[in-house]
PDB file of C-alpha atoms in Angstrom:
ATOM      1  CA  UNK P  17      86.371  91.850  70.203  1.00  0.00           C
ATOM      2  CA  UNK P  18      82.775  90.667  70.591  1.00  0.00           C
ATOM      3  CA  UNK P  19      82.393  90.678  74.380  1.00  0.00           C
ATOM      4  CA  UNK P  20      79.015  88.954  74.217  1.00  0.00           C
ATOM      5  CA  UNK P  21      80.318  85.818  72.516  1.00  0.00           C
ATOM      6  CA  UNK P  22      83.562  85.993  74.523  1.00  0.00           C
ATOM      7  CA  UNK P  23      81.541  85.025  77.590  1.00  0.00           C
ATOM      8  CA  UNK P  24      80.508  81.757  75.912  1.00  0.00           C
ATOM      9  CA  UNK P  25      83.887  80.323  76.929  1.00  0.00           C
ATOM     10  CA  UNK P  26      82.630  80.205  80.510  1.00  0.00           C
ATOM     11  CA  UNK P  27      80.221  77.457  79.410  1.00  0.00           C
ATOM     12  CA  UNK P  28      83.030  75.144  78.269  1.00  0.00           C
ATOM     13  CA  UNK P  29      83.994  72.980  81.277  1.00  0.00           C
ATOM     14  CA  UNK P  30      87.742  72.776  81.708  1.00  0.00           C
ATOM     15  CA  UNK P  31      88.483  75.927  79.722  1.00  0.00           C
ATOM     16  CA  UNK P  32      90.812  78.480  81.265  1.00  0.00           C
ATOM     17  CA  UNK P  33      88.006  80.990  81.721  1.00  0.00           C
ATOM     18  CA  UNK P  34      85.680  78.409  83.260  1.00  0.00           C
ATOM     19  CA  UNK P  35      88.376  77.400  85.739  1.00  0.00           C
ATOM     20  CA  UNK P  36      89.148  81.034  86.540  1.00  0.00           C
ATOM     21  CA  UNK P  37      85.457  81.742  87.116  1.00  0.00           C
ATOM     22  CA  UNK P  38      85.283  78.913  89.643  1.00  0.00           C
ATOM     23  CA  UNK P  39      88.255  80.360  91.522  1.00  0.00           C
ATOM     24  CA  UNK P  40      86.829  83.886  91.478  1.00  0.00           C
ATOM     25  CA  UNK P  41      83.444  82.680  92.679  1.00  0.00           C
ATOM     26  CA  UNK P  42      85.094  80.757  95.526  1.00  0.00           C
ATOM     27  CA  UNK P  43      86.913  83.913  96.616  1.00  0.00           C
ATOM     28  CA  UNK P  44      83.721  86.000  96.348  1.00  0.00           C
ATOM     29  CA  UNK P  45      82.006  83.472  98.602  1.00  0.00           C
ATOM     30  CA  UNK P  46      84.875  83.594 101.078  1.00  0.00           C
ATOM     31  CA  UNK P  47      84.797  87.391 101.155  1.00  0.00           C
ATOM     32  CA  UNK P  48      81.059  87.393 101.844  1.00  0.00           C
ATOM     33  CA  UNK P  49      81.435  84.676 104.483  1.00  0.00           C
ATOM     34  CA  UNK P  50      83.939  86.816 106.378  1.00  0.00           C
ATOM     35  CA  UNK P  51      82.222  90.182 105.961  1.00  0.00           C
ATOM     36  CA  UNK P  52      80.821  91.918 109.067  1.00  0.00           C
ATOM     37  CA  UNK P  53      77.174  91.478 109.966  1.00  0.00           C
ATOM     38  CA  UNK P  54      74.645  93.930 108.587  1.00  0.00           C
ATOM     39  CA  UNK P  55      74.191  95.404 105.136  1.00  0.00           C
ATOM     40  CA  UNK P  56      76.976  95.002 102.593  1.00  0.00           C
ATOM     41  CA  UNK P  57      77.872  96.968  99.477  1.00  0.00           C
ATOM     42  CA  UNK P  58      79.469  95.368  96.438  1.00  0.00           C
ATOM     43  CA  UNK P  59      80.574  97.011  93.203  1.00  0.00           C
ATOM     44  CA  UNK P  60      81.821  95.317  90.051  1.00  0.00           C
ATOM     45  CA  UNK P  61      83.832  97.120  87.351  1.00  0.00           C
ATOM     46  CA  UNK P  62      83.429  95.856  83.778  1.00  0.00           C
ATOM     47  CA  UNK P  63      81.001  93.313  85.210  1.00  0.00           C
ATOM     48  CA  UNK P  64      80.176  91.559  81.951  1.00  0.00           C
ATOM     49  CA  UNK P  65      77.254  89.212  82.580  1.00  0.00           C
ATOM     50  CA  UNK P  66      77.860  89.324  86.331  1.00  0.00           C
ATOM     51  CA  UNK P  67      78.462  85.594  86.673  1.00  0.00           C
ATOM     52  CA  UNK P  68      81.241  85.964  89.254  1.00  0.00           C
ATOM     53  CA  UNK P  69      78.895  87.660  91.733  1.00  0.00           C
ATOM     54  CA  UNK P  70      75.330  86.738  90.757  1.00  0.00           C
ATOM     55  CA  UNK P  71      75.855  82.981  90.689  1.00  0.00           C
ATOM     56  CA  UNK P  72      77.299  83.177  94.210  1.00  0.00           C
ATOM     57  CA  UNK P  73      74.618  85.474  95.604  1.00  0.00           C
ATOM     58  CA  UNK P  74      71.825  83.253  94.297  1.00  0.00           C
ATOM     59  CA  UNK P  75      72.258  80.759  97.163  1.00  0.00           C
ATOM     60  CA  UNK P  76      74.484  82.612  99.619  1.00  0.00           C
ATOM     61  CA  UNK P  77      73.189  83.087 103.205  1.00  0.00           C
ATOM     62  CA  UNK P  78      74.087  86.803 103.029  1.00  0.00           C
ATOM     63  CA  UNK P  79      72.245  87.435  99.745  1.00  0.00           C
ATOM     64  CA  UNK P  80      69.619  89.681 101.310  1.00  0.00           C
ATOM     65  CA  UNK P  81      72.289  91.747 103.067  1.00  0.00           C
ATOM     66  CA  UNK P  82      74.011  92.619  99.798  1.00  0.00           C
ATOM     67  CA  UNK P  83      73.315  95.713  97.768  1.00  0.00           C
ATOM     68  CA  UNK P  84      75.321  95.547  94.559  1.00  0.00           C
ATOM     69  CA  UNK P  85      76.023  97.643  91.507  1.00  0.00           C
ATOM     70  CA  UNK P  86      77.369  96.052  88.340  1.00  0.00           C
ATOM     71  CA  UNK P  87      78.704  98.440  85.697  1.00  0.00           C
ATOM     72  CA  UNK P  88      79.262  97.181  82.154  1.00  0.00           C
ATOM     73  CA  UNK P  89      79.323  98.978  78.800  1.00  0.00           C
ATOM     74  CA  UNK P  90      78.017  96.174  76.563  1.00  0.00           C
ATOM     75  CA  UNK P  91      74.221  96.374  76.704  1.00  0.00           C
ATOM     76  CA  UNK P  92      73.848  92.756  75.557  1.00  0.00           C
ATOM     77  CA  UNK P  93      75.794  91.607  78.592  1.00  0.00           C
ATOM     78  CA  UNK P  94      73.951  93.896  80.993  1.00  0.00           C
ATOM     79  CA  UNK P  95      70.655  92.537  79.686  1.00  0.00           C
ATOM     80  CA  UNK P  96      71.774  89.011  80.547  1.00  0.00           C
ATOM     81  CA  UNK P  97      72.977  90.146  83.966  1.00  0.00           C
ATOM     82  CA  UNK P  98      69.605  91.745  84.647  1.00  0.00           C
ATOM     83  CA  UNK P  99      67.822  88.541  83.617  1.00  0.00           C
ATOM     84  CA  UNK P 100      70.019  86.491  85.941  1.00  0.00           C
ATOM     85  CA  UNK P 101      69.475  88.834  88.868  1.00  0.00           C
ATOM     86  CA  UNK P 102      65.724  88.929  88.296  1.00  0.00           C
ATOM     87  CA  UNK P 103      65.442  85.144  87.989  1.00  0.00           C
ATOM     88  CA  UNK P 104      67.311  84.723  91.278  1.00  0.00           C
ATOM     89  CA  UNK P 105      65.179  87.336  93.047  1.00  0.00           C
ATOM     90  CA  UNK P 106      68.205  89.552  93.651  1.00  0.00           C
ATOM     91  CA  UNK P 107      66.229  92.777  93.778  1.00  0.00           C
ATOM     92  CA  UNK P 108      69.022  94.752  95.457  1.00  0.00           C
ATOM     93  CA  UNK P 109      71.337  94.306  92.473  1.00  0.00           C
ATOM     94  CA  UNK P 110      71.598  97.339  90.204  1.00  0.00           C
ATOM     95  CA  UNK P 111      72.934  96.672  86.696  1.00  0.00           C
ATOM     96  CA  UNK P 112      74.162  99.784  84.901  1.00  0.00           C
ATOM     97  CA  UNK P 113      74.981  99.901  81.182  1.00  0.00           C
ATOM     98  CA  UNK P 114      77.736 102.518  81.230  1.00  0.00           C
ATOM     99  CA  UNK P 115      81.469 103.143  81.061  1.00  0.00           C
ATOM    100  CA  UNK P 116      82.829 101.364  84.144  1.00  0.00           C
ATOM    101  CA  UNK P 117      86.006 103.434  84.138  1.00  0.00           C
ATOM    102  CA  UNK P 118      84.199 106.585  85.329  1.00  0.00           C
ATOM    103  CA  UNK P 119      84.023 107.129  89.074  1.00  0.00           C
ATOM    104  CA  UNK P 120      80.619 108.834  88.796  1.00  0.00           C
ATOM    105  CA  UNK P 121      78.890 105.463  88.384  1.00  0.00           C
ATOM    106  CA  UNK P 122      79.871 104.366  91.894  1.00  0.00           C
ATOM    107  CA  UNK P 123      78.466 107.302  93.821  1.00  0.00           C
ATOM    108  CA  UNK P 124      76.271 106.164  96.675  1.00  0.00           C
ATOM    109  CA  UNK P 125      77.899 102.716  96.712  1.00  0.00           C
ATOM    110  CA  UNK P 126      81.339 103.484  98.091  1.00  0.00           C
ATOM    111  CA  UNK P 127      83.272 102.792 100.141  1.00  0.00           C
ATOM    112  CA  UNK P 128      82.231  99.216  99.407  1.00  0.00           C
ATOM    113  CA  UNK P 129      82.776  95.987 101.313  1.00  0.00           C
ATOM    114  CA  UNK P 130      83.744  94.131  98.149  1.00  0.00           C
ATOM    115  CA  UNK P 131      85.181  95.589  94.954  1.00  0.00           C
ATOM    116  CA  UNK P 132      85.434  93.302  91.917  1.00  0.00           C
ATOM    117  CA  UNK P 133      87.984  94.262  89.266  1.00  0.00           C
ATOM    118  CA  UNK P 134      87.815  91.108  87.167  1.00  0.00           C
ATOM    119  CA  UNK P 135      88.692  91.025  83.489  1.00  0.00           C
ATOM    120  CA  UNK P 136      90.082  94.551  83.620  1.00  0.00           C
ATOM    121  CA  UNK P 137      93.834  94.507  84.255  1.00  0.00           C
ATOM    122  CA  UNK P 138      94.569  92.337  81.223  1.00  0.00           C
ATOM    123  CA  UNK P 139      92.824  94.811  78.946  1.00  0.00           C
ATOM    124  CA  UNK P 140      94.405  98.116  79.995  1.00  0.00           C
ATOM    125  CA  UNK P 141      97.888  99.611  80.009  1.00  0.00           C
ATOM    126  CA  UNK P 142     100.270  99.326  82.952  1.00  0.00           C
ATOM    127  CA  UNK P 143      99.818 103.017  83.702  1.00  0.00           C
ATOM    128  CA  UNK P 144      96.054 102.563  83.892  1.00  0.00           C
ATOM    129  CA  UNK P 145      96.401  99.471  86.086  1.00  0.00           C
ATOM    130  CA  UNK P 146      98.361 101.520  88.610  1.00  0.00           C
ATOM    131  CA  UNK P 147      95.905 104.425  88.370  1.00  0.00           C
ATOM    132  CA  UNK P 148      92.956 102.082  88.972  1.00  0.00           C
ATOM    133  CA  UNK P 149      94.657 100.537  91.990  1.00  0.00           C
ATOM    134  CA  UNK P 150      95.292 104.026  93.338  1.00  0.00           C
ATOM    135  CA  UNK P 151      91.595 104.902  93.006  1.00  0.00           C
ATOM    136  CA  UNK P 152      90.623 101.672  94.767  1.00  0.00           C
ATOM    137  CA  UNK P 153      91.344 103.561  97.989  1.00  0.00           C
ATOM    138  CA  UNK P 154      88.261 105.637  97.091  1.00  0.00           C
ATOM    139  CA  UNK P 155      86.166 102.561  96.314  1.00  0.00           C
ATOM    140  CA  UNK P 156      86.929 100.213  99.206  1.00  0.00           C
ATOM    141  CA  UNK P 157      86.124 100.605 102.905  1.00  0.00           C
ATOM    142  CA  UNK P 158      88.636  99.918 105.652  1.00  0.00           C
ATOM    143  CA  UNK P 159      88.697  96.145 106.041  1.00  0.00           C
ATOM    144  CA  UNK P 160      86.996  95.672 102.693  1.00  0.00           C
ATOM    145  CA  UNK P 161      88.179  93.397  99.913  1.00  0.00           C
ATOM    146  CA  UNK P 162      89.355  94.004  96.355  1.00  0.00           C
ATOM    147  CA  UNK P 163      89.266  90.921  94.139  1.00  0.00           C
ATOM    148  CA  UNK P 164      91.057  91.179  90.795  1.00  0.00           C
ATOM    149  CA  UNK P 165      92.266  89.080  87.860  1.00  0.00           C
ATOM    150  CA  UNK P 166      95.078  89.296  85.337  1.00  0.00           C
ATOM    151  CA  UNK P 167      96.507  86.805  82.835  1.00  0.00           C
ATOM    152  CA  UNK P 168     100.034  85.521  83.490  1.00  0.00           C
ATOM    153  CA  UNK P 169     101.387  85.692  79.980  1.00  0.00           C
ATOM    154  CA  UNK P 170     104.505  87.714  79.306  1.00  0.00           C
ATOM    155  CA  UNK P 171     104.918  90.304  80.602  1.00  0.00           C
ATOM    156  CA  UNK P 172     103.586  88.825  83.850  1.00  0.00           C
ATOM    157  CA  UNK P 173     102.334  91.846  85.788  1.00  0.00           C
ATOM    158  CA  UNK P 174     100.842  89.943  88.735  1.00  0.00           C
ATOM    159  CA  UNK P 175     103.847  90.511  91.059  1.00  0.00           C
ATOM    160  CA  UNK P 176     103.888  94.203  90.153  1.00  0.00           C
ATOM    161  CA  UNK P 177     100.134  94.512  90.724  1.00  0.00           C
ATOM    162  CA  UNK P 178     100.622  93.042  94.193  1.00  0.00           C
ATOM    163  CA  UNK P 179     103.354  95.587  94.881  1.00  0.00           C
ATOM    164  CA  UNK P 180     101.137  98.460  93.738  1.00  0.00           C
ATOM    165  CA  UNK P 181      98.298  97.328  95.985  1.00  0.00           C
ATOM    166  CA  UNK P 182     100.556  96.859  98.990  1.00  0.00           C
ATOM    167  CA  UNK P 183     102.112 100.303  98.505  1.00  0.00           C
ATOM    168  CA  UNK P 184      98.621 101.776  98.903  1.00  0.00           C
ATOM    169  CA  UNK P 185      97.670 100.030 102.115  1.00  0.00           C
ATOM    170  CA  UNK P 186      96.168  96.828 100.699  1.00  0.00           C
ATOM    171  CA  UNK P 187      97.266  93.581 102.342  1.00  0.00           C
ATOM    172  CA  UNK P 188      97.518  90.436 100.244  1.00  0.00           C
ATOM    173  CA  UNK P 189      95.046  87.810 101.477  1.00  0.00           C
ATOM    174  CA  UNK P 190      95.240  85.229  98.700  1.00  0.00           C
ATOM    175  CA  UNK P 191      96.895  84.730  95.314  1.00  0.00           C
ATOM    176  CA  UNK P 192      96.419  81.908  92.827  1.00  0.00           C
ATOM    177  CA  UNK P 193      99.391  79.676  92.107  1.00  0.00           C
ATOM    178  CA  UNK P 194     101.640  80.666  89.221  1.00  0.00           C
ATOM    179  CA  UNK P 195     101.163  77.423  87.293  1.00  0.00           C
ATOM    180  CA  UNK P 196      97.353  77.496  87.043  1.00  0.00           C
ATOM    181  CA  UNK P 197      97.599  79.702  83.961  1.00  0.00           C
ATOM    182  CA  UNK P 198      95.763  82.771  85.270  1.00  0.00           C
ATOM    183  CA  UNK P 199      96.080  85.233  88.106  1.00  0.00           C
ATOM    184  CA  UNK P 200      93.436  85.864  90.763  1.00  0.00           C
ATOM    185  CA  UNK P 201      94.303  88.090  93.702  1.00  0.00           C
ATOM    186  CA  UNK P 202      92.534  89.160  96.874  1.00  0.00           C
ATOM    187  CA  UNK P 203      93.631  92.216  98.840  1.00  0.00           C
ATOM    188  CA  UNK P 204      92.234  93.623 102.089  1.00  0.00           C
ATOM    189  CA  UNK P 205      92.269  97.398 102.522  1.00  0.00           C
ATOM    190  CA  UNK P 206      93.922  98.382 105.800  1.00  0.00           C
ATOM    191  CA  UNK P 207      93.990 102.115 105.095  1.00  0.00           C
ATOM    192  CA  UNK P 208      91.458 104.909 105.366  1.00  0.00           C
ATOM    193  CA  UNK P 209      89.135 105.317 102.368  1.00  0.00           C
ATOM    194  CA  UNK P 210      89.503 108.551 100.458  1.00  0.00           C
ATOM    195  CA  UNK P 211      86.522 110.610  99.284  1.00  0.00           C
ATOM    196  CA  UNK P 212      85.293 109.628  95.836  1.00  0.00           C
ATOM    197  CA  UNK P 213      86.407 112.192  93.286  1.00  0.00           C
ATOM    198  CA  UNK P 214      83.677 112.620  90.641  1.00  0.00           C
ATOM    199  CA  UNK P 215      84.467 112.828  86.970  1.00  0.00           C
ATOM    200  CA  UNK P 216      87.653 110.757  87.145  1.00  0.00           C
ATOM    201  CA  UNK P 217      88.529 108.170  84.518  1.00  0.00           C
ATOM    202  CA  UNK P 218      90.348 105.230  86.033  1.00  0.00           C
ATOM    203  CA  UNK P 219      91.357 103.583  82.785  1.00  0.00           C
ATOM    204  CA  UNK P 220      90.810 103.314  79.059  1.00  0.00           C
ATOM    205  CA  UNK P 221      89.674  99.831  78.070  1.00  0.00           C
ATOM    206  CA  UNK P 222      92.014  98.912  75.210  1.00  0.00           C
ATOM    207  CA  UNK P 223      91.404  95.166  74.900  1.00  0.00           C
ATOM    208  CA  UNK P 224      93.754  92.236  75.343  1.00  0.00           C
ATOM    209  CA  UNK P 225      93.868  91.545  71.611  1.00  0.00           C
ATOM    210  CA  UNK P 226      94.920  95.121  70.818  1.00  0.00           C
ATOM    211  CA  UNK P 227      97.533  95.216  73.588  1.00  0.00           C
ATOM    212  CA  UNK P 228      98.978  91.909  72.442  1.00  0.00           C
ATOM    213  CA  UNK P 229      99.204  93.230  68.872  1.00  0.00           C
ATOM    214  CA  UNK P 230     100.898  96.406  70.062  1.00  0.00           C
ATOM    215  CA  UNK P 231     103.503  94.411  71.992  1.00  0.00           C
ATOM    216  CA  UNK P 232     104.143  92.177  68.983  1.00  0.00           C
ATOM    217  CA  UNK P 233     104.703  95.187  66.738  1.00  0.00           C
ATOM    218  CA  UNK P 234     107.140  96.678  69.247  1.00  0.00           C
ATOM    219  CA  UNK P 235     109.119  93.425  69.394  1.00  0.00           C
ATOM    220  CA  UNK P 236     109.302  93.260  65.591  1.00  0.00           C
ATOM    221  CA  UNK P 237     110.442  96.862  65.229  1.00  0.00           C
TER     222      UNK P 237
END
C-alpha cells in the first residue's frame, strides 16, 4: 500500500474517507472545546499527514494552548504534515517520522488530553487492537479523550472495541451511526493513568489490504 497516494482520497468530496475526515475533525473540535483551561497535550498515532488535527488547530481558539506530537512512519507524509503545521504557524506541533507503535515516542507527552488513534484499528489484528486499547490507559489523562476509527465491514469490530474500552475505564461519549459506512468513536477516560512503560510495542501495522486477503484465504480454505 502506498500511504502517500492513499491520502489523496481525502481530496475527493463525497468519498468515504472525506466524509470520515469531516466527522473526525468535528469530534476533535468538540474535544478541544470541552478541554480544561490551560495547556493541552495531544498525541496522534499513525498520524499520516495530520489533517484530522492540523486543519482544526489552524483556526481553533485553543490553538496556542495545544502542544502536539504526531508520529508517522512514512516520511513523505510527515513532510507534508510539517509543511501544514509550519504554514499555519503551529510551532508547538512536533512531527516525528518513526514507528508509532512504540511507546518510547510518546515520552514527555503523556498522559495526554487528547489521544488520536485514527486509521489504526482497521490495519491491525484483533489482538493488537485490544493491546493498544489497554495501553491507552498509559497515554490518556483522567478526563482525557481517545478518538478512534475503524471500518464497519465484516467482521464489524466496532461494538467489541467499545466493550474493550469500557472494560478499561473509558466511557463512551459518542459513536457514529452504523449506516454511515465507517466507525468513529470517542471515549473519555475515567480511570487513573498508568505510568508509561518504555520499549513496549502496541501493535504491528499489517495493513487493511493484507488483513482482508488473509480473511479471504481463510474463508476459501
